[in-house]
Coordinates of C-alpha atoms and ligand atoms in Angstrom, one line a residue:
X144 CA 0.0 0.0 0.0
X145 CA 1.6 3.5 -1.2
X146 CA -0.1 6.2 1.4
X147 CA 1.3 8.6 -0.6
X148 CA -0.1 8.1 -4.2
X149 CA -4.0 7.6 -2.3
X150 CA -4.2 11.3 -3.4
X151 CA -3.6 10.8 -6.9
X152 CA -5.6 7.2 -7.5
X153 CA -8.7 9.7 -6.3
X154 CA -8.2 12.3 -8.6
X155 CA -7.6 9.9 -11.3
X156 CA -10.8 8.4 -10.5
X157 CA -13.0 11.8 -10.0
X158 CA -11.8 12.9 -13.3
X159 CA -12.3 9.3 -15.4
X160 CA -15.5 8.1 -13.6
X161 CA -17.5 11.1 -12.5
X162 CA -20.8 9.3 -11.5
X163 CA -18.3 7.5 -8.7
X164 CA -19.0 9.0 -5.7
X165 CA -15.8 9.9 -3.2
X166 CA -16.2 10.2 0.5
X167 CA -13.3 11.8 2.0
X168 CA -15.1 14.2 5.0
X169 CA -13.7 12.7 8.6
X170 CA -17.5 12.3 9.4
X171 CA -18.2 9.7 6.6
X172 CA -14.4 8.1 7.1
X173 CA -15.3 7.4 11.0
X174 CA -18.9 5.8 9.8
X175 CA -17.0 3.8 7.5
X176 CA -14.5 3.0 9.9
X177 CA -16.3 0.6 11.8
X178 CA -18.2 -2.4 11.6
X179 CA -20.2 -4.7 14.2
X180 CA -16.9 -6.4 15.6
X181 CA -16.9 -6.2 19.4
X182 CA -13.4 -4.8 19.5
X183 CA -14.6 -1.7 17.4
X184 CA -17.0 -0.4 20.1
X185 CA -14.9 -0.2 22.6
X186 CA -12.3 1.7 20.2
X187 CA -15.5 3.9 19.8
X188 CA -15.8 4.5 23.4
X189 CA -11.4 4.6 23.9
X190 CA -11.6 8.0 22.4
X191 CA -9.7 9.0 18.7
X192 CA -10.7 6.5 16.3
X193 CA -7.2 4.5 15.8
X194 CA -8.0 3.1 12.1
X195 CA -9.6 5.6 9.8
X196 CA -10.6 4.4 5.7
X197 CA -8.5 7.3 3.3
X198 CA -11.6 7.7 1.9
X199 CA -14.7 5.9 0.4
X200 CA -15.9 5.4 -2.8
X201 CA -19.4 4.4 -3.9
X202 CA -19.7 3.0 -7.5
X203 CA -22.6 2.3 -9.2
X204 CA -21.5 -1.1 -11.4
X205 CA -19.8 -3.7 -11.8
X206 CA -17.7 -1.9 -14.8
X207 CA -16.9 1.2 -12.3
X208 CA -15.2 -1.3 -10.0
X209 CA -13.0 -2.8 -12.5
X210 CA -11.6 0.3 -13.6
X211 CA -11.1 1.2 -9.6
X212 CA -9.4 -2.6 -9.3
X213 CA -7.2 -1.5 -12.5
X214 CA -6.1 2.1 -10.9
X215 CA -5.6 0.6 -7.2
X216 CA -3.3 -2.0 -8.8
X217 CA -1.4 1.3 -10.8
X218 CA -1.2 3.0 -8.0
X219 CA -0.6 0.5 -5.4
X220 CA -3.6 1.8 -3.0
X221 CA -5.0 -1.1 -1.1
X222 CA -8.5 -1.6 -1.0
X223 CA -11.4 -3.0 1.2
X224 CA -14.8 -3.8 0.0
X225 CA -17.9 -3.1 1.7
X226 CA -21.2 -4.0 2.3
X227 CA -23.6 -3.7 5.2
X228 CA -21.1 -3.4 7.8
X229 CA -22.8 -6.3 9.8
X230 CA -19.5 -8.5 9.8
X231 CA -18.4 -9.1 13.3
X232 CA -15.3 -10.4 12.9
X233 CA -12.8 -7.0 11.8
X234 CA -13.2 -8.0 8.3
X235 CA -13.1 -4.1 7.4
X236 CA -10.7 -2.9 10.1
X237 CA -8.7 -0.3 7.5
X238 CA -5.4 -0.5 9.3
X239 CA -3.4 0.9 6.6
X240 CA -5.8 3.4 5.6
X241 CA -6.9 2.1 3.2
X242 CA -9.7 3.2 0.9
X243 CA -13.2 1.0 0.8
X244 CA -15.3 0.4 -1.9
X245 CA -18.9 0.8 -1.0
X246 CA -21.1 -1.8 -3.0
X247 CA -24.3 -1.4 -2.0
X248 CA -25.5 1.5 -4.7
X249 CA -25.3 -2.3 -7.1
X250 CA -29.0 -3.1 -7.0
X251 CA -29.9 -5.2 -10.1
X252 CA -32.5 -7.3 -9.7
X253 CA -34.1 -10.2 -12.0
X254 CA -35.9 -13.6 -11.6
X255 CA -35.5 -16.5 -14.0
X256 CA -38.8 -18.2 -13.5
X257 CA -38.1 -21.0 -15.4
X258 CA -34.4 -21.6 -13.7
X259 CA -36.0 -20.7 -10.1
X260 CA -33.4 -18.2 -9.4
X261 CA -32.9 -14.6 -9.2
X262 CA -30.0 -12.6 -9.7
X263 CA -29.4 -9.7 -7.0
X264 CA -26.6 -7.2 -7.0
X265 CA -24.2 -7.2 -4.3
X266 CA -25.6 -4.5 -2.6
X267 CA -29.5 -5.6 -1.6
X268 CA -29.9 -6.3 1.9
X269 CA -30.9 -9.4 2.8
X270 CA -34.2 -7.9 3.6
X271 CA -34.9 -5.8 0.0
X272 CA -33.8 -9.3 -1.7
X273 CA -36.5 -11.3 0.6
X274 CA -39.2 -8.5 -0.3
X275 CA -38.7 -8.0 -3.7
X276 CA -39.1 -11.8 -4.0
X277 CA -41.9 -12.2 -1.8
X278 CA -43.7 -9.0 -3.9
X279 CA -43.6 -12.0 -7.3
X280 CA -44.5 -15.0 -4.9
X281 CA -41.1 -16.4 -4.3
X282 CA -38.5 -16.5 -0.9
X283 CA -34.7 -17.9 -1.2
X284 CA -35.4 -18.9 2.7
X285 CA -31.7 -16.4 4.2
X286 CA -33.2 -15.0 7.2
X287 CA -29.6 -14.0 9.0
X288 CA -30.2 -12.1 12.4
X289 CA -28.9 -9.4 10.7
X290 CA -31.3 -9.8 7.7
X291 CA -32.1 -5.4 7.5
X292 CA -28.1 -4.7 7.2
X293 CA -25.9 -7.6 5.8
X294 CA -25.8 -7.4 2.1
X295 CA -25.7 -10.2 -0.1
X296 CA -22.0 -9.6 -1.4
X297 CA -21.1 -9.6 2.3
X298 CA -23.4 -12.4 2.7
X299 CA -21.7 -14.6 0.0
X300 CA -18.1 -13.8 1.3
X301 CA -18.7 -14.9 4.7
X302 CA -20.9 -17.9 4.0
X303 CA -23.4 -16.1 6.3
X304 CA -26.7 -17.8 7.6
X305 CA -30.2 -17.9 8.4
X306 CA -32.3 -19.6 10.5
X307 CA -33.9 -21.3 8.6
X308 CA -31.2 -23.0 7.1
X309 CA -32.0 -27.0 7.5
X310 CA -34.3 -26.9 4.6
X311 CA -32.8 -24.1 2.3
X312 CA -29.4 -24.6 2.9
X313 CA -26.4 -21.7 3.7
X314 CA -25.8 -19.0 1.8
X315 CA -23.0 -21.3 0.2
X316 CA -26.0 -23.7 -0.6
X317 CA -27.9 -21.1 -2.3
X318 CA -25.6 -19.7 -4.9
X319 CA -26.2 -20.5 -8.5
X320 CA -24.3 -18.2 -10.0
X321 CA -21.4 -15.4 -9.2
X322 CA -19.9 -12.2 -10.4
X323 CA -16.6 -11.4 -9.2
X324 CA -14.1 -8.6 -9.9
X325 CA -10.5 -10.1 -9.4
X326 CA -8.1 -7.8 -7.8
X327 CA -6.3 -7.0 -11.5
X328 CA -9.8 -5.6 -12.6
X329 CA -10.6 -8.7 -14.5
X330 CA -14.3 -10.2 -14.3
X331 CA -15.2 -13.5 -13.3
X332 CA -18.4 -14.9 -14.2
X333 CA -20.0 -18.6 -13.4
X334 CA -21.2 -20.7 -16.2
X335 CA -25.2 -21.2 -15.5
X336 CA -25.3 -25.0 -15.9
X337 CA -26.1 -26.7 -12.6
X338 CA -23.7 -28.8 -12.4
X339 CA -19.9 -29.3 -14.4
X340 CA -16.8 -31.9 -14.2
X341 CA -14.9 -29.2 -16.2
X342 CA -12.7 -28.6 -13.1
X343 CA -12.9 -27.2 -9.9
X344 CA -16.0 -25.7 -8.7
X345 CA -14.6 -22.0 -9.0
X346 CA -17.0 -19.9 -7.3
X347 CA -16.1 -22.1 -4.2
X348 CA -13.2 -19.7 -4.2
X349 CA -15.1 -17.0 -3.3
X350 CA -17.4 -18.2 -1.1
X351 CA -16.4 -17.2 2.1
X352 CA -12.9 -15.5 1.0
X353 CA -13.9 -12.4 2.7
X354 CA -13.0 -10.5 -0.3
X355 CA -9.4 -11.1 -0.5
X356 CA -9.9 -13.1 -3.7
X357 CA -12.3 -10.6 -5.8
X358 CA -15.2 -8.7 -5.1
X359 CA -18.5 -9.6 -5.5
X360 CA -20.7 -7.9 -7.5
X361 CA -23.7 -10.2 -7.8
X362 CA -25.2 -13.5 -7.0
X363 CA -27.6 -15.6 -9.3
X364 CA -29.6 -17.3 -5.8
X365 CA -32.5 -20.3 -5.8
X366 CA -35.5 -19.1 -5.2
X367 CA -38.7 -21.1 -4.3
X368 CA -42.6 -20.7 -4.2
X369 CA -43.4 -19.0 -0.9
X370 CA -44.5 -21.3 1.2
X371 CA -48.2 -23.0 1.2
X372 CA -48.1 -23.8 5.4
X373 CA -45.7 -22.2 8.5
X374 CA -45.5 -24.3 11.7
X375 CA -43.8 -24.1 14.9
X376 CA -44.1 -26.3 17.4
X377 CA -41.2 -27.2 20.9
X378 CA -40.0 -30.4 22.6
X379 CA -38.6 -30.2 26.1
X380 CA -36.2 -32.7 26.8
X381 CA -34.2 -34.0 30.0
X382 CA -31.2 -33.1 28.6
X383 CA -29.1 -31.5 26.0
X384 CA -27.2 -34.4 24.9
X385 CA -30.6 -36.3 24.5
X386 CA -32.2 -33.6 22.3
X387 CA -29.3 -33.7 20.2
X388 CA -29.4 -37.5 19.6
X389 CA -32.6 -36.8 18.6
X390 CA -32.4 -34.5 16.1
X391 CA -28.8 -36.1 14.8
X392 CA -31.2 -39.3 14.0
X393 CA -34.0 -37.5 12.3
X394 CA -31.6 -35.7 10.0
X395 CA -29.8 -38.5 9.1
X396 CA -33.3 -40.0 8.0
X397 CA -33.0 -37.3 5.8
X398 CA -36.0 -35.4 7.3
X399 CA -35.2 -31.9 7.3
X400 CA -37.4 -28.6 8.7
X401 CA -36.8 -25.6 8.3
X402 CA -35.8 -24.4 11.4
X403 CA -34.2 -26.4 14.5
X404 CA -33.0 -24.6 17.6
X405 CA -32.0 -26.4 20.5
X406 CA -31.6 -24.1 24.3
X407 CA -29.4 -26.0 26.1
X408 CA -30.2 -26.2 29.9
X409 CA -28.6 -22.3 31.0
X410 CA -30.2 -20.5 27.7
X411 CA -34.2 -22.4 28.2
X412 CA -34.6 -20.9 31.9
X413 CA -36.1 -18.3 30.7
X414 CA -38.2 -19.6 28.0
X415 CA -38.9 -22.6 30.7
X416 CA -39.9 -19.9 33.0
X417 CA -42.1 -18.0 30.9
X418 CA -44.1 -20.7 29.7
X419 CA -43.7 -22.9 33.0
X420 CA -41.9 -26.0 31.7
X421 CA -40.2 -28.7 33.1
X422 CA -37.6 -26.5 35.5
X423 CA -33.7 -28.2 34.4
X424 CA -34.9 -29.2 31.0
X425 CA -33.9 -28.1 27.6
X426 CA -36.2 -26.9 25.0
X427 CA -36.2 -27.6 21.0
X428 CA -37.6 -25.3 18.8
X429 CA -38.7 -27.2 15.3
X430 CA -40.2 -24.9 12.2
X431 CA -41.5 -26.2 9.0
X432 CA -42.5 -24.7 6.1
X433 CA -43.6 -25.5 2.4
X434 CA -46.6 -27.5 0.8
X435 CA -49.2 -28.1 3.5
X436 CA -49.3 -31.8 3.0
X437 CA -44.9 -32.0 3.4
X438 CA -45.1 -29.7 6.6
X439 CA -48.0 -31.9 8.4
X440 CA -45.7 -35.2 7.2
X441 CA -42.4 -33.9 8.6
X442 CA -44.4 -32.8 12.2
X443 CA -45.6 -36.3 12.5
X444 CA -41.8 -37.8 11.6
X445 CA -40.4 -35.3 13.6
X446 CA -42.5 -36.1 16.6
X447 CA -42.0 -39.9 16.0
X448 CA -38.2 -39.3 16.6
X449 CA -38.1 -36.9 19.7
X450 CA -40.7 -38.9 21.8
X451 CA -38.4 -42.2 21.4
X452 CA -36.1 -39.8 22.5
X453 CA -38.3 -38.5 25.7
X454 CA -39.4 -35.6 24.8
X455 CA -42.8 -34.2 25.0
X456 CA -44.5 -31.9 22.9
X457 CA -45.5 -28.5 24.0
X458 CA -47.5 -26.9 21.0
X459 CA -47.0 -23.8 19.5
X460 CA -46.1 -20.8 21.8
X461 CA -42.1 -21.5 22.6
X462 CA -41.7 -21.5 18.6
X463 CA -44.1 -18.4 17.8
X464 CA -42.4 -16.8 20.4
X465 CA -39.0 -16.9 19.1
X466 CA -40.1 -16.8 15.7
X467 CA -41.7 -13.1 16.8
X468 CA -38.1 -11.9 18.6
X469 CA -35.7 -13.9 16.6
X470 CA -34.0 -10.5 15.1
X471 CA -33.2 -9.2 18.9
X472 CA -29.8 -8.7 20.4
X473 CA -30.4 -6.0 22.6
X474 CA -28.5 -8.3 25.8
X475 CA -25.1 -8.6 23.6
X476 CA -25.4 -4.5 22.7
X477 CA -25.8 -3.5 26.2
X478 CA -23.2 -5.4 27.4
X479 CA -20.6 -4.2 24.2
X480 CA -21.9 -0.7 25.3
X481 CA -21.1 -0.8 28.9
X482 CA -17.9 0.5 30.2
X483 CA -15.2 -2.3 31.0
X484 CA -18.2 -4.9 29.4
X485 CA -18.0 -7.3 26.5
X486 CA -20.1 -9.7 25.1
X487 CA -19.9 -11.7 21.7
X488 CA -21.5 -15.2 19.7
X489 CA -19.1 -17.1 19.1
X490 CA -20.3 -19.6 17.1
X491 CA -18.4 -23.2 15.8
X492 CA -19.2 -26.2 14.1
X493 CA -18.6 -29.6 15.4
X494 CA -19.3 -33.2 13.9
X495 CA -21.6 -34.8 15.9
X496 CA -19.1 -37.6 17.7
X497 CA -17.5 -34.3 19.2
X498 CA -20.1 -32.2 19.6
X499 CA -20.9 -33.0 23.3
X500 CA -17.7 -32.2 23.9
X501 CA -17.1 -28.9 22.2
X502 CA -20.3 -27.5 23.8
X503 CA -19.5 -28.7 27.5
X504 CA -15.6 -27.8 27.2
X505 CA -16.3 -24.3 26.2
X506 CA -18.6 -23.5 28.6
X507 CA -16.8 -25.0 30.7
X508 CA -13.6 -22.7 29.7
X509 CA -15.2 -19.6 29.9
X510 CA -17.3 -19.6 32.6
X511 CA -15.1 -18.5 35.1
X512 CA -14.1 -15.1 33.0
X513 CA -17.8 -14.7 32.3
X514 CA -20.9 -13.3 33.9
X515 CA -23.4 -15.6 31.5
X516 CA -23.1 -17.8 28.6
X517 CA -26.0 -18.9 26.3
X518 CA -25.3 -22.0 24.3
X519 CA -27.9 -23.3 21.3
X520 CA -27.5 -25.2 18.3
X521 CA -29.5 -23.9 15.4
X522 CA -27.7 -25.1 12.0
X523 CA -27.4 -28.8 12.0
X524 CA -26.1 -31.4 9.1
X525 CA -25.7 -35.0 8.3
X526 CA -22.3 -35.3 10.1
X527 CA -22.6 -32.2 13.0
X528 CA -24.1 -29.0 14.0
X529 CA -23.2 -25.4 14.2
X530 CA -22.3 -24.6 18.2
X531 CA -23.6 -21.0 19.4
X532 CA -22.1 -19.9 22.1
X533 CA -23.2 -16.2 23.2
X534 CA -20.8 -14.5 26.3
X535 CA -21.1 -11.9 28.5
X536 CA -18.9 -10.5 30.3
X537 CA -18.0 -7.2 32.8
X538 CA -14.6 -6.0 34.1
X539 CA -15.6 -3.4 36.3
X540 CA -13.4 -2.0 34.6
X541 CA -12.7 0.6 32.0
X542 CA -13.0 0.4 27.9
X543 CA -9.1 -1.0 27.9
X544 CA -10.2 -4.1 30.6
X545 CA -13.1 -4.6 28.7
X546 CA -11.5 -4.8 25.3
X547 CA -8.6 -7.4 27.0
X548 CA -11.6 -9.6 28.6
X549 CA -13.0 -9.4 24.8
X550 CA -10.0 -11.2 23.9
X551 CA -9.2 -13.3 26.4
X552 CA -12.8 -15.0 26.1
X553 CA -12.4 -15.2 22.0
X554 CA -9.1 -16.9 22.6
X555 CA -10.5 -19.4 25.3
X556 CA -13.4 -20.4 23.3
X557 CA -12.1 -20.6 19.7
X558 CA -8.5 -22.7 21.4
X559 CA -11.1 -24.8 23.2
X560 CA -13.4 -25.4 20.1
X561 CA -10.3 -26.9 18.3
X562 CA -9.2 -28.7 21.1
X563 CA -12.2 -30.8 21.1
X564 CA -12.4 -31.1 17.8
X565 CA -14.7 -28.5 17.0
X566 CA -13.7 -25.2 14.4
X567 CA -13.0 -21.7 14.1
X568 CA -16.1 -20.4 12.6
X569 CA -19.3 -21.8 11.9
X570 CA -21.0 -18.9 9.7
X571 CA -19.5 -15.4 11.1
X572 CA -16.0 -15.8 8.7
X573 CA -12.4 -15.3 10.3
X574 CA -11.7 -11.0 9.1
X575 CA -8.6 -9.9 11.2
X576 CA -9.8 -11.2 14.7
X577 CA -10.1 -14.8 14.3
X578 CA -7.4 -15.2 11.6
X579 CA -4.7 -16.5 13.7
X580 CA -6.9 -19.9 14.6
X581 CA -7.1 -20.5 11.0
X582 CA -3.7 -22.4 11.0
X583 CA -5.0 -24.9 13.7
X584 CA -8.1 -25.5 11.4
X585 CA -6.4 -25.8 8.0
X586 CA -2.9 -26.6 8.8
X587 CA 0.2 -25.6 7.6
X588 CA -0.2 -27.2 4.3
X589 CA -3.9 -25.8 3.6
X590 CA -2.9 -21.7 4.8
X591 CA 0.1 -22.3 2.3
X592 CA -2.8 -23.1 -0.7
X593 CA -5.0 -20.3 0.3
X594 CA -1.6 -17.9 0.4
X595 CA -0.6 -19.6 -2.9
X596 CA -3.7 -18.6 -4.4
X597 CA -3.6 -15.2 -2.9
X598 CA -0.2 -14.5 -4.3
X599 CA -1.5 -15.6 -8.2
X600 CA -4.6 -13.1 -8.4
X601 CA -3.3 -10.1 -6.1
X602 CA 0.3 -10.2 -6.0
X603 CA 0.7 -6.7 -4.2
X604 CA -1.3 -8.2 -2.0
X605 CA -3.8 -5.0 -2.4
X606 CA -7.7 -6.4 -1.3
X607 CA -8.3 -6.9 2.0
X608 CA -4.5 -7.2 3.3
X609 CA -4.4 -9.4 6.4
X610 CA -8.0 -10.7 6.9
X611 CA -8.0 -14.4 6.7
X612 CA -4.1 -14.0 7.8
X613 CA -3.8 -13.3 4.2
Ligands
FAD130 C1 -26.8 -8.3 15.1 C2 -26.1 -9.2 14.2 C3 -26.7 -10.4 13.9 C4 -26.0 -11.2 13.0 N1 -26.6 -12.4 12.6 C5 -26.0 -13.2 11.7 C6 -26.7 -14.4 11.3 O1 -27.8 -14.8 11.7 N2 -26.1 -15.2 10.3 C7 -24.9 -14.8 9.8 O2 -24.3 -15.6 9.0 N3 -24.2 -13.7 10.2 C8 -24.8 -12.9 11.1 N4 -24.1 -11.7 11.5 C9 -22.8 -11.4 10.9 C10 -22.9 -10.6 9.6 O3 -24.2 -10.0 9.5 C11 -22.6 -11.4 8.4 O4 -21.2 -11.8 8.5 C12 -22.9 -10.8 7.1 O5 -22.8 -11.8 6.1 C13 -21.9 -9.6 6.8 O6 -22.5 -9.0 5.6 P1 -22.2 -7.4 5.4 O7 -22.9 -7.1 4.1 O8 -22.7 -6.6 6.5 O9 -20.7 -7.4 5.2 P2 -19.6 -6.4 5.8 O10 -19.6 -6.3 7.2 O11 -19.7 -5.1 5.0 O12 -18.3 -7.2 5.3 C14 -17.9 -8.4 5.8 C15 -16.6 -8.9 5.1 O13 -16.8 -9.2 3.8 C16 -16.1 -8.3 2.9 N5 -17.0 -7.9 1.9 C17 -18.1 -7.1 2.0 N6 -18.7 -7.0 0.8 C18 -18.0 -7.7 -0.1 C19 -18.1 -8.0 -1.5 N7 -19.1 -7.5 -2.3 N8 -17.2 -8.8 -2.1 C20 -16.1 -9.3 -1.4 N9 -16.0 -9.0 -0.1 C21 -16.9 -8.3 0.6 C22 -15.6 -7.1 3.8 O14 -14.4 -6.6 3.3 C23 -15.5 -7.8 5.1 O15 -14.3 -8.5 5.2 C24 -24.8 -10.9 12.4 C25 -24.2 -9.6 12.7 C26 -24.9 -8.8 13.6 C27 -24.3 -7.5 13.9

């Protein structure tokens, strides 16, 4: 990154490309500056921002940010792309001062109705995408917590989630097609046949890079019919390590709702309290949805797998109830917000022979640096489950204790996850914070492929410098 020639790649670009728009004011460069990463609102409360974008540019195509990629590459400026500013994990920390690319004035939008997909520009929300579909009768099923603000280029390079993700898959799941400017301007696109042995599956190279491999600029997405029939219904089980036998057997029967969350015995008090449930029990939240007759079928298979199991079947008000406050996180924000506090979901994946393990361990680790921890599973697969585990913590303390307890609960939970055989990240991606564990997830051999591959498309090593320890 030349500092010094940022000056000059920004004229270059307000004389060539005049409907780019350049953000350079300190206001707009300390709104840029942060995203939703713990560690970021305590630098907010710490006093001068210490890592400030050189400015910020808003293009309005795919064309306009090849020409940028061309000039960055001329001029050596690095760049970081952005979308909703949802990521949690420093993904957009500008540490060098860097300049960001703002994608979100790319809106296209366009359904293939025969194809069942629809193509969406890298900068709809989650929630315009959802809405736009819903207005010509069709959903792609992504309902992420942070559905109003995460964008789908974001979306595709951190593999984000919803919640209801057992029936229509990740976001990984959901991609058809992908537009991607590499980092020497160049434009990827994906063929549109559904399947290929031509190679490797490139758009797997971008799913979940974090933009250090290209930015996206648009995602051809399945769509389906909305649904006919919604359902919620919960179990409450004895124990956690019975609801998850449970659910590990009707998946692997191939019977798959929409939605699974399971409380684990700390996080259903207070659903178990509100709706007067068996006190010490766990609760599991099931949601279908689809054609009425395939809903009422998977109830009555799902129900068939959790009584042999011992759990009992407590209607419809634990489900609508979560399904009415699902987008919530006012108990993390209050805790990020308080002087000397911290709080933070970290959230792992574990195959299901270790997942017992993984959950107990790290609540185990952290709970004597923490004031509460929430555990759930919500995203669960043929051979293991996502792990959620939600901290809070207080120092007493001022904004520097609070950002060291941050970091020493990251470090105990993601060391413990691999310990036990669990991961680094289940959905939130790696950014700068969580990029040192990658090593003790891919090994030596597999951060030396990813570098490899890093070195071939951007060999200033110009997009997103440092974020996936690239
Ligand atoms: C309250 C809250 C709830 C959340 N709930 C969920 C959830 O349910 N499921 C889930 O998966 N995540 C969740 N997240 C995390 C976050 O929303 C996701 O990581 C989301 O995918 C980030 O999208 P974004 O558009 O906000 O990306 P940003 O924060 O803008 O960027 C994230 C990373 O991607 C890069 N990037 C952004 N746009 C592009 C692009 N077009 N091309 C290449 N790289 C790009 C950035 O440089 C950065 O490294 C939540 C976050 C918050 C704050």
């Amino acid at each position: 990154m030349k500092k010094e020639n940022v000056r000059p790649f920004l004229d270059e670009i307000k004389n060539e490309m005049p409907n780019v728009t350049v953000l350079e004011r300190m206001e707009d460069r300390l709104v840029y500056a942060h995203g939703c990463y713990p560690l970021e609102y305590k630098w907010l409360l710490q006093g001068p921002y210490p890592f400030l974008p050189s400015a910020i540019l808003m293009p309005n195509n795919t064309k306009e940010i090849s020409s940028i990629m061309k000039l960055s590459q001329k001029y050596e400026v690095g760049i970081i792309p952005f979308g909703g500013g949802s990521g949690i994990v420093g993904g957009s920390i500008a540490e060098n001062e860097e300049v960001m690319i703002d994608v979100k004035r790319l809106r296209d939008f366009e359904i293939n109705p025969i194809n069942c997909t629809a193509k969406g520009g890298a900068g709809l929300t989650g929630a315009d995408f959802e809405n736009m579909l819903n207005e010509q009768g069709y959903t792609c099923g992504q309902y992420p917590q942070s559905f109003q603000s995460a964008v789908i280029g974001g979306m595709v390079s951190t593999r984000a989630i919803g919640t209801f993700s057992t029936k229509y898959g990740k976001m990984d799941d959901m991609i058809h097609t992908l537009e991607v400017v590499l980092p020497n301007g160049h434009i990827y696109n994906s063929h549109t046949t559904p399947k290929a042995s031509t190679g490797p599956e490139l758009d797997q190279l971008f799913l979940g890079a974090e933009g250090v491999y290209g930015i996206v600029t648009a995602a051809e997405i399945k769509i389906y019919p909305v649904a006919e029939k919604r359902y919620f219904e919960s179990y409450t089980f004895k124990d956690t390590e019975t609801a998850l036998s449970a659910i590990r057997k009707f998946i692997q029967n191939n019977v798959r709702p929409a939605v699974i969350r399971l409380y684990d015995e700390e996080e259903a008090i207070p659903r178990i309290e509100k709706f007067n449930y068996e006190k010490g029990h766990v609760i599991l939240i099931v949601g279908y949805e689809g054609l009425a007759k395939q809903v009422d079928l998977e109830r009555e298979l799902v129900k068939e797998y959790c009584e042999a199991h011992g759990g009992v079947n407590k209607g419809t008000e634990a489900g609508e109830d979560w399904f009415h406050a699902r987008f919530s996180t006012k108990k993390m924000l209050d805790h990020d917000a308080m002087r000397g506090g911290t709080a933070d979901a970290i959230e792992v994946a574990a195959p299901w022979d270790c997942i017992v393990n993984v959950w107990r361990e790290m609540r185990k680790a952290l709970e004597p640096i923490c004031s509460g921890i929430d555990c759930h599973f919500s995203h669960v697969y043929h051979a293991g489950a996502s792990v959620y585990v939600i901290f809070h913590a207080e120092t007493g303390g001022d904004d520097i204790e609070g950002a060291l307890r941050y970091k020493q609960c990251l470090d105990v939970a993601i060391t413990t996850s691999l310990k036990y055989g669990g991961n680094v990240s289940h959905h939130h991606g790696s950014g700068k914070a969580k990029a040192k564990y990658l090593v003790g997830e891919h090994g030596e051999t597999g951060m030396e492929v990813m570098q490899a591959i890093k070195d071939a498309l951007d060999p200033q090593g110009l997009l997103n410098k440092g974020v996936l320890g690239l």
